[in-house]
Coordinates of C-alpha atoms and ligand atoms in Angstrom, one line a residue:
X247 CA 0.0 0.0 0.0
X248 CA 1.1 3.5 -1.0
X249 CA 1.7 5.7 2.2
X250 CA -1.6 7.6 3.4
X251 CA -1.7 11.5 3.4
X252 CA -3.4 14.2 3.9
X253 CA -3.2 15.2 0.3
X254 CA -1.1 13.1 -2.0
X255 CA 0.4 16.6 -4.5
X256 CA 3.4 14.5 -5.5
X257 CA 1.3 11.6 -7.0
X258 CA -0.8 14.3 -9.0
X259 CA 2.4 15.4 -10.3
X260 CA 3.5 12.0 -11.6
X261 CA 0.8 11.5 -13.8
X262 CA 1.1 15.0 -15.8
X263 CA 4.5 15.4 -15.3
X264 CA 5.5 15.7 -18.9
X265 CA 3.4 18.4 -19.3
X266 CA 3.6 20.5 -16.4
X267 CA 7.7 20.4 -17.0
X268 CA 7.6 20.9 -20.6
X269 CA 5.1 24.0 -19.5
X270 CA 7.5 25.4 -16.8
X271 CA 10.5 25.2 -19.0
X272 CA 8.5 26.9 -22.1
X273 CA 8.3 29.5 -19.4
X274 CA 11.9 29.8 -18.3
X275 CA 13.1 30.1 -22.1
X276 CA 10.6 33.0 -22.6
X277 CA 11.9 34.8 -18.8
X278 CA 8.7 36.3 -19.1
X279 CA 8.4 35.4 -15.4
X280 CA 5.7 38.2 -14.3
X281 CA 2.3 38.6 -16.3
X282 CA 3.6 36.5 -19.4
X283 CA 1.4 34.9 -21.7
X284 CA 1.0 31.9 -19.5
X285 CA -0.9 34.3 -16.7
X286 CA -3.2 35.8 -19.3
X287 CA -3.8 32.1 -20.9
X288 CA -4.9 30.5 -17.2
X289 CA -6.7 33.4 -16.1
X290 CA -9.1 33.3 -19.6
X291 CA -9.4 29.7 -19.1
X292 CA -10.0 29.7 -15.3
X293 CA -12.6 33.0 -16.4
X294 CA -14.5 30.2 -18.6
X295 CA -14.2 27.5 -16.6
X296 CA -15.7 29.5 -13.8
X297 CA -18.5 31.1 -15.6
X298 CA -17.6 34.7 -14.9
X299 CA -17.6 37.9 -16.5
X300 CA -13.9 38.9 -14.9
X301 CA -11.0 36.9 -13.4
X302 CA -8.0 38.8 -11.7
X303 CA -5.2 36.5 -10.7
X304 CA -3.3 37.5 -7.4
X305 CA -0.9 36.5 -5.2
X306 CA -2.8 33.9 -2.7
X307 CA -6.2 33.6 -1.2
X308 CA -6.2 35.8 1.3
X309 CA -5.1 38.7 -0.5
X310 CA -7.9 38.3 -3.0
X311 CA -10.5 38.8 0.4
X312 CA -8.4 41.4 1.1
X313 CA -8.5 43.2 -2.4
X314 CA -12.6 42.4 -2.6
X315 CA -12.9 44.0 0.7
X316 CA -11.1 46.8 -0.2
X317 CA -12.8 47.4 -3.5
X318 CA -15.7 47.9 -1.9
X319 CA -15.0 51.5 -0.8
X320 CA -15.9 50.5 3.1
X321 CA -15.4 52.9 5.9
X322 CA -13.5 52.1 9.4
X323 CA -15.9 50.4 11.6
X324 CA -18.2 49.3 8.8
X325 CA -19.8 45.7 9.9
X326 CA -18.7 42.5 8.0
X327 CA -20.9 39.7 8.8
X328 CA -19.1 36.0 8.4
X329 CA -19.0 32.5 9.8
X330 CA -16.9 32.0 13.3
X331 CA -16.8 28.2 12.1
X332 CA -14.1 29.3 9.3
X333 CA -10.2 29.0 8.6
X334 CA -8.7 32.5 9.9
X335 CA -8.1 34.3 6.4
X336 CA -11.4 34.7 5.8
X337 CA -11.7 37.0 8.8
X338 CA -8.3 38.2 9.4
X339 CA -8.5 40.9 6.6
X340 CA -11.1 42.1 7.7
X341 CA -9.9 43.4 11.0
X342 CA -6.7 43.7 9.2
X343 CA -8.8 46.9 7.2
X344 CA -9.8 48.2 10.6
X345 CA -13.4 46.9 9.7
X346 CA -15.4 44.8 12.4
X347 CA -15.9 41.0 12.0
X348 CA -19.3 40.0 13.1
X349 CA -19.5 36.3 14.2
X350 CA -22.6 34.1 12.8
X351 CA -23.3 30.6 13.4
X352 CA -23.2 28.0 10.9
X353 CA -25.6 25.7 9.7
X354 CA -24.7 22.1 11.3
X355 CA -25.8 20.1 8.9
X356 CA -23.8 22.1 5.6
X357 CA -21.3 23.4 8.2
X358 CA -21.6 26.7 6.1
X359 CA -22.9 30.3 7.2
X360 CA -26.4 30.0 8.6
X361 CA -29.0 32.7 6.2
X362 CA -31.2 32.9 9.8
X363 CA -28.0 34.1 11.7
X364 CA -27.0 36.4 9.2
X365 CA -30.3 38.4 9.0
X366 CA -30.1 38.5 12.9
X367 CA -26.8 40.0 12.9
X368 CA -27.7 42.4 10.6
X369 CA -27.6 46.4 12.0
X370 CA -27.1 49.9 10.5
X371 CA -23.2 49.5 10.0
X372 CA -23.5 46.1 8.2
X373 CA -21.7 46.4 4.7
X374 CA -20.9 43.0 3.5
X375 CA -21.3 39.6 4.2
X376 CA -18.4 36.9 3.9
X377 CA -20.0 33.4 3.3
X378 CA -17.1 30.6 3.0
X379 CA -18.0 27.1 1.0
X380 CA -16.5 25.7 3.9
X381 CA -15.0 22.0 3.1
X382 CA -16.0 22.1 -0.7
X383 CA -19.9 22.5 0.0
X384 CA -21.9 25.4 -0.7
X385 CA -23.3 27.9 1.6
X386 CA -27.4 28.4 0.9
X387 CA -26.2 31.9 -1.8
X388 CA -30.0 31.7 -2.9
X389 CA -31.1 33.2 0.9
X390 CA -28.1 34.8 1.5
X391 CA -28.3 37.1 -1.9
X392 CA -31.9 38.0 -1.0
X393 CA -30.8 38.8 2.4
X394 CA -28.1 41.0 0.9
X395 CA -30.3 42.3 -1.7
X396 CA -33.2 43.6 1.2
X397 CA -30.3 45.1 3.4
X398 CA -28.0 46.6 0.4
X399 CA -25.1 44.7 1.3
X400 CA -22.4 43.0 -0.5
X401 CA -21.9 39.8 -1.1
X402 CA -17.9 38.2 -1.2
X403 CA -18.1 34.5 -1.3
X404 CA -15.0 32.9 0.3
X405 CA -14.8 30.0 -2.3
X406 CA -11.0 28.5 -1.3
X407 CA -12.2 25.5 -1.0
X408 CA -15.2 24.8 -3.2
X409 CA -13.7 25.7 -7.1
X410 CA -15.3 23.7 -9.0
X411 CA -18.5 22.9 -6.5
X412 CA -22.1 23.8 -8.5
X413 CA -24.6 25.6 -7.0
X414 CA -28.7 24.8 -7.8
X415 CA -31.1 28.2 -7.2
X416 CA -34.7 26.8 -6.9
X417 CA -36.0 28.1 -10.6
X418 CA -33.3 24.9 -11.4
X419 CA -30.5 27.3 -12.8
X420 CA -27.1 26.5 -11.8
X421 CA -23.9 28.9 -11.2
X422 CA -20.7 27.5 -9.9
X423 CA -19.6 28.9 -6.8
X424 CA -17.9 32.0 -6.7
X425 CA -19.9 33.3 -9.4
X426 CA -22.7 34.3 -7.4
X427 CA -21.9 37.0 -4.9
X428 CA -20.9 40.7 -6.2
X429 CA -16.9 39.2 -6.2
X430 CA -16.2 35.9 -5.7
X431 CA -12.1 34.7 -4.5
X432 CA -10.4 31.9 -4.2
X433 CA -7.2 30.1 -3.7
X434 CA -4.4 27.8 -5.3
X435 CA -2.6 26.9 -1.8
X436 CA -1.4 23.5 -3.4
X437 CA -3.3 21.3 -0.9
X438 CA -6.8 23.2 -2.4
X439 CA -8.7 21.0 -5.0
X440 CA -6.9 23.7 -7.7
X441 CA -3.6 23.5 -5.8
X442 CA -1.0 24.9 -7.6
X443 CA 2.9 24.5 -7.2
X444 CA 3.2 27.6 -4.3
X445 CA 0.4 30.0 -3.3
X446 CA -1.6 31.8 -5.9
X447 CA -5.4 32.9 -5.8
X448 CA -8.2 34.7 -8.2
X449 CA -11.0 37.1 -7.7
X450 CA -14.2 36.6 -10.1
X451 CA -17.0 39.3 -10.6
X452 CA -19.2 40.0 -13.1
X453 CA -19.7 43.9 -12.5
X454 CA -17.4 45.7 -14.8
X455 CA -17.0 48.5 -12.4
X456 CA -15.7 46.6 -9.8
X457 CA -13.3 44.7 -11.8
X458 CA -11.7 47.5 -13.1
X459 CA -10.9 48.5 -9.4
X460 CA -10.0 45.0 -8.0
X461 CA -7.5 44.9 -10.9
X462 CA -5.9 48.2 -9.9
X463 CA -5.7 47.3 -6.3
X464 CA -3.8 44.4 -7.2
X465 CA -1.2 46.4 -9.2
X466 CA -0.4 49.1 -6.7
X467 CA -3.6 51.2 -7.4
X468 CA -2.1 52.0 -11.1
X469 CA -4.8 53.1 -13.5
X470 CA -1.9 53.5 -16.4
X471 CA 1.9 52.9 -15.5
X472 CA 3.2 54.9 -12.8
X473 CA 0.0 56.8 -12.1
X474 CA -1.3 55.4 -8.9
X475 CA -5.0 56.5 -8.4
X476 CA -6.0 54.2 -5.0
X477 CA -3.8 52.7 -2.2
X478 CA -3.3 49.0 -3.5
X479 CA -1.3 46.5 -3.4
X480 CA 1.3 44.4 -5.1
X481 CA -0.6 40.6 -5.6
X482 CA 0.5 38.8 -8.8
X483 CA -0.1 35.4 -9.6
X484 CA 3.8 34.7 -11.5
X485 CA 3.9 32.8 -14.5
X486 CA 5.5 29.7 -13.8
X487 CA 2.5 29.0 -11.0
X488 CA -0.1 30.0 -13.5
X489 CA 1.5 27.9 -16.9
X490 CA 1.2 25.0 -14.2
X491 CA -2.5 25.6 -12.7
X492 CA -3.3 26.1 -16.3
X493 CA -2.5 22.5 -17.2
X494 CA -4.3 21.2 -13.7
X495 CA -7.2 23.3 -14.2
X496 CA -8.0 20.6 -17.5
X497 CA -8.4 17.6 -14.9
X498 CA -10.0 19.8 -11.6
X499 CA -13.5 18.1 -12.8
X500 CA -11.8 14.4 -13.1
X501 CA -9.6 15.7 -9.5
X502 CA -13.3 16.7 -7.9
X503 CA -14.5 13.4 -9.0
X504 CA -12.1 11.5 -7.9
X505 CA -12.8 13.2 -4.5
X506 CA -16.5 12.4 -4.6
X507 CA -15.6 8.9 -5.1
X508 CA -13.7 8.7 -2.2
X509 CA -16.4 10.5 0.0
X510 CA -18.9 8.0 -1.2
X511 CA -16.8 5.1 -0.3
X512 CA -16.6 7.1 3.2
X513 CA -20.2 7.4 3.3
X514 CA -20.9 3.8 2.7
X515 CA -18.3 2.3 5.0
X516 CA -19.8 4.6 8.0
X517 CA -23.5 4.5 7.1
X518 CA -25.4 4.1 9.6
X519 CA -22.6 3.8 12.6
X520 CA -24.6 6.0 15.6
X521 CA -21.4 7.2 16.8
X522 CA -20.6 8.9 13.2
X523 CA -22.0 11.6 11.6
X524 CA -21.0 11.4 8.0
X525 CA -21.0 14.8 5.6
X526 CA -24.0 15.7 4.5
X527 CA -24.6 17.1 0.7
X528 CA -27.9 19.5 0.2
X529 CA -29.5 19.0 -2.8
X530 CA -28.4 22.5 -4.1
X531 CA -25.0 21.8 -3.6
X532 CA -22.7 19.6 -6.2
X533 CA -20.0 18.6 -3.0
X534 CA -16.3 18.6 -4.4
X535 CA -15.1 17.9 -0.8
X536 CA -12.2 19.7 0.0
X537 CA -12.3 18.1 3.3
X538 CA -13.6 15.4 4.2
X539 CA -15.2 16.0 7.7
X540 CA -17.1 13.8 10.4
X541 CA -18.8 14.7 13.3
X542 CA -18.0 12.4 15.9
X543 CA -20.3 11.4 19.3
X544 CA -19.5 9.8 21.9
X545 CA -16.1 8.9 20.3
X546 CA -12.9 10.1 22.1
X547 CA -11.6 12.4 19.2
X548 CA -7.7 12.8 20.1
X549 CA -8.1 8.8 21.0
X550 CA -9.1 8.3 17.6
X551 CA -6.2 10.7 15.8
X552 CA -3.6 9.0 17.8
X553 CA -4.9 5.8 17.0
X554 CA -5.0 6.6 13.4
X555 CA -1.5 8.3 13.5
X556 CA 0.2 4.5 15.1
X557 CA -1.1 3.3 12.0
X558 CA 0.3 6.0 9.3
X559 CA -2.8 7.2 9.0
X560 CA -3.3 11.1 9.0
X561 CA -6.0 13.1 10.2
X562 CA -6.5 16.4 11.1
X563 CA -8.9 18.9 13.7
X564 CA -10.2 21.7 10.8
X565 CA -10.4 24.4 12.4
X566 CA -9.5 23.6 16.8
X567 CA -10.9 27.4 17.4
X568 CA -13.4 29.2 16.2
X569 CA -12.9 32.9 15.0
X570 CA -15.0 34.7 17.8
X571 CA -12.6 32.5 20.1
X572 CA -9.1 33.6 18.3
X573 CA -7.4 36.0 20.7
X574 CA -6.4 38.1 17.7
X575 CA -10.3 38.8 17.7
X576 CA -10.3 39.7 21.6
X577 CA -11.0 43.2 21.3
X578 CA -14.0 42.8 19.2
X579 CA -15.4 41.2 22.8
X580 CA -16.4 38.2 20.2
X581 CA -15.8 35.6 22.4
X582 CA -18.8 36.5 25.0
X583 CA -20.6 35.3 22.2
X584 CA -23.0 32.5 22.5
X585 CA -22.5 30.2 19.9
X586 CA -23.3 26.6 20.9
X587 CA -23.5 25.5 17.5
X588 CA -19.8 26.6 16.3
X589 CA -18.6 25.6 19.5
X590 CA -20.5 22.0 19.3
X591 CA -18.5 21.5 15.7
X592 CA -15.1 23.0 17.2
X593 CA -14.9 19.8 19.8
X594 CA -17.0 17.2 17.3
X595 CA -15.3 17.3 13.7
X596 CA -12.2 15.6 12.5
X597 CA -11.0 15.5 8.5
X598 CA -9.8 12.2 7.2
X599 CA -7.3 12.2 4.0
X600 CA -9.2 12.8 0.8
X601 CA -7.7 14.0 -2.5
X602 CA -7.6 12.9 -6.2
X603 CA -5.0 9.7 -5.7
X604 CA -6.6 8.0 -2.5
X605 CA -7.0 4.0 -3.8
X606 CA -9.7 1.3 -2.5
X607 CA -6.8 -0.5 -0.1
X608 CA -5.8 3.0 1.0
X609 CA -9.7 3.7 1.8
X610 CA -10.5 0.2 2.9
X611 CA -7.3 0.5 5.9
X612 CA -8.7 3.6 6.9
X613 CA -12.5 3.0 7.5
X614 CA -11.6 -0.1 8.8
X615 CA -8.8 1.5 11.4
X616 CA -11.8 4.3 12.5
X617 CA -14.3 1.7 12.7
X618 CA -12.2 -0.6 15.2
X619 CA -11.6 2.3 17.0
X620 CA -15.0 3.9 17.3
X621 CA -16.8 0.6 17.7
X622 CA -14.4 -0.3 20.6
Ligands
LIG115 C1 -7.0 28.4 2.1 C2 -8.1 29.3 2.5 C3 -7.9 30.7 2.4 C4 -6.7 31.4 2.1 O1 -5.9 31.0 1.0 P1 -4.4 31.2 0.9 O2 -4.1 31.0 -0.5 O3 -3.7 30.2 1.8 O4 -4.1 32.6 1.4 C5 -9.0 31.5 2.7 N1 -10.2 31.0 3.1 C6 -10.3 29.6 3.3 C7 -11.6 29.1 3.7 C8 -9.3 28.8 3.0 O5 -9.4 27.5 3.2

């Protein structure tokens, strides 16, 4: 048997390695190593694949929350409403541009923003809202953009982890993720299911007005070359990163099916154990499971991951604090916040390796290992 992990990057590689190196070399001998031809050639294809009017490449995920925020023209103190139950970039920048984070609960179920939290938390200084397609599932964007729409706010969705992932409004049309929000961003960090070789992200949107500014945030706030209209930044997506994402971005539906394969098997193996709560997939949401995430009960959860690890077997605690609990939030007084739900998740969930290269032995040893374990 291979050796389990988390995410298996280097077996990915093997198979289209003749034509990620003949890509990165065909770089190299044109040394156009910032905004060549193989950043505007990803970021069109990325554009279609994605279904959006605009794509600006940048430098990682984070920054691209960062640059949507601040294209949105929002004042000091200005309210941004987002999950708790989240990784820490997605709220970070925000109290990184002196704006507030406001804490919602997520739905336990979808793990996702909750729409009925949201409109609670909404007051006179609320601006935006941050949903995140937490794990590779999507949030509910059909309530939250008519939640947004009655309160004028905008809409960023956090999609990191969900490219690729589908989403199903009631009328039957579909949009994929990060389509459907006023700007939509994401990331390339190479564990994501687009993971690329060192950070990179991308902003969609579809409004033409705010593309032209996320663009010139990203270049330093240059409207023509050396004129500098806005305070940006300098977030670039370099050319060797993007001729390689360019080549994955061909197999991300065959890498996000492979993933759903491997869930299902999950799904199966656990099905009906009392003590396991497998994932579950609304009917609006195509799941490319960036994670792979139970909810455990009853079941000694650091018992389990030790258990796993004396047998090679990897698993990790996504995310161990929530955001209203980080001390980097303290100030906010977020964590007098009652949020049984987020707080339920934080001491419940536990990710189990999933990526495009996980085999049937590889997935039989490890349902098997967290079965002995949790039926002991
Ligand atoms: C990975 C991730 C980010 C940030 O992406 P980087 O490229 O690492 O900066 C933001 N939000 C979520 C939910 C993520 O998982």
């Amino acid at each position: 048997m291979r050796p389990i992990q988390m995410v298996d990057t280097k077996t990915q590689y093997q198979k289209i390695k003749e034509e990620v190196d003949s890509a990165v070399i065909e770089v190299m001998e044109s040394s156009a190593f910032i905004n060549g031809k193989a950043v505007k050639d990803f970021t069109a294809n990325l554009n279609k694949y994605i279904g959006s009017n605009h794509t600006i490449t940048c430098a990682n995920g984070t920054d691209a929350i960062q640059i949507a925020l601040m294209a949105l023209g929002l004042k000091p103190g200005d309210e941004v409403i987002t999950p708790s139950f989240t990784y820490i970039a997605t709220t970070e920048v925000i109290a990184l541009l002196n704006l507030t984070p406001v804490f919602v609960e997520v739905n336990p179920d979808t793990f996702c923003i909750d729409p009925a939290a949201i409109e609670k938390a909404v007051t006179p200084k609320t601006k935006a809202i941050v949903p995140v397609h937490l794990y590779g599932h999507a949030a509910d964007m059909e309530a939250i953009m008519a939640i947004a729409e009655k309160h004028n706010l905008y809409v960023i969705e956090d999609n990191a982890q969900a490219i690729g992932c589908e989403y199903t409004f009631s009328d039957g049309t579909k949009k994929k993720t990060g389509t459907i929000g006023h700007i939509g961003t994401t990331s390339f960090y190479p564990s994501k299911n687009l993971g690329g070789f060192g950070d990179g992200g991308a902003i969609f949107t579809n409004d033409d007005e705010l593309a032209t500014k996320l663009l010139m945030i990203a270049n330093h706030g240059q409207s023509k070359q050396y004129y500098h209209d806005v305070v940006g930044c300098n977030s670039r997506l370099d050319s060797i990163k993007a001729a390689v994402l360019d080549i994955k971005l061909k197999h991300l539906d065959e890498y996000n099916a492979a993933r759903r394969t491997a869930a299902d098997y999950y799904d199966n193996a656990f099905a009906n154990n009392q003590k396991i709560k497998t994932p579950f997939r609304a009917s609006n949401s195509h799941h490319v499971f960036h994670q792979y995430t139970l909810q455990l009960e009853g079941v000694d959860r650091n018992g389990l991951k030790d258990f796993l690890a004396s047998h090679k077997i990897p698993a990790m605690i996504y995310y161990p604090v929530p955001g209203h609990k980080q001390k980097m939030f303290a100030h906010f007084n977020a964590s007098s916040q009652d949020m049984p739900v987020t707080d339920m998740l934080t001491e419940r969930v536990i990710s189990l390796p999933i990526h495009s290269e996980l085999d049937d032995e590889q997935l039989q040893f490890i349902t098997s290992k967290v079965l002995e374990f949790v039926n002991n």
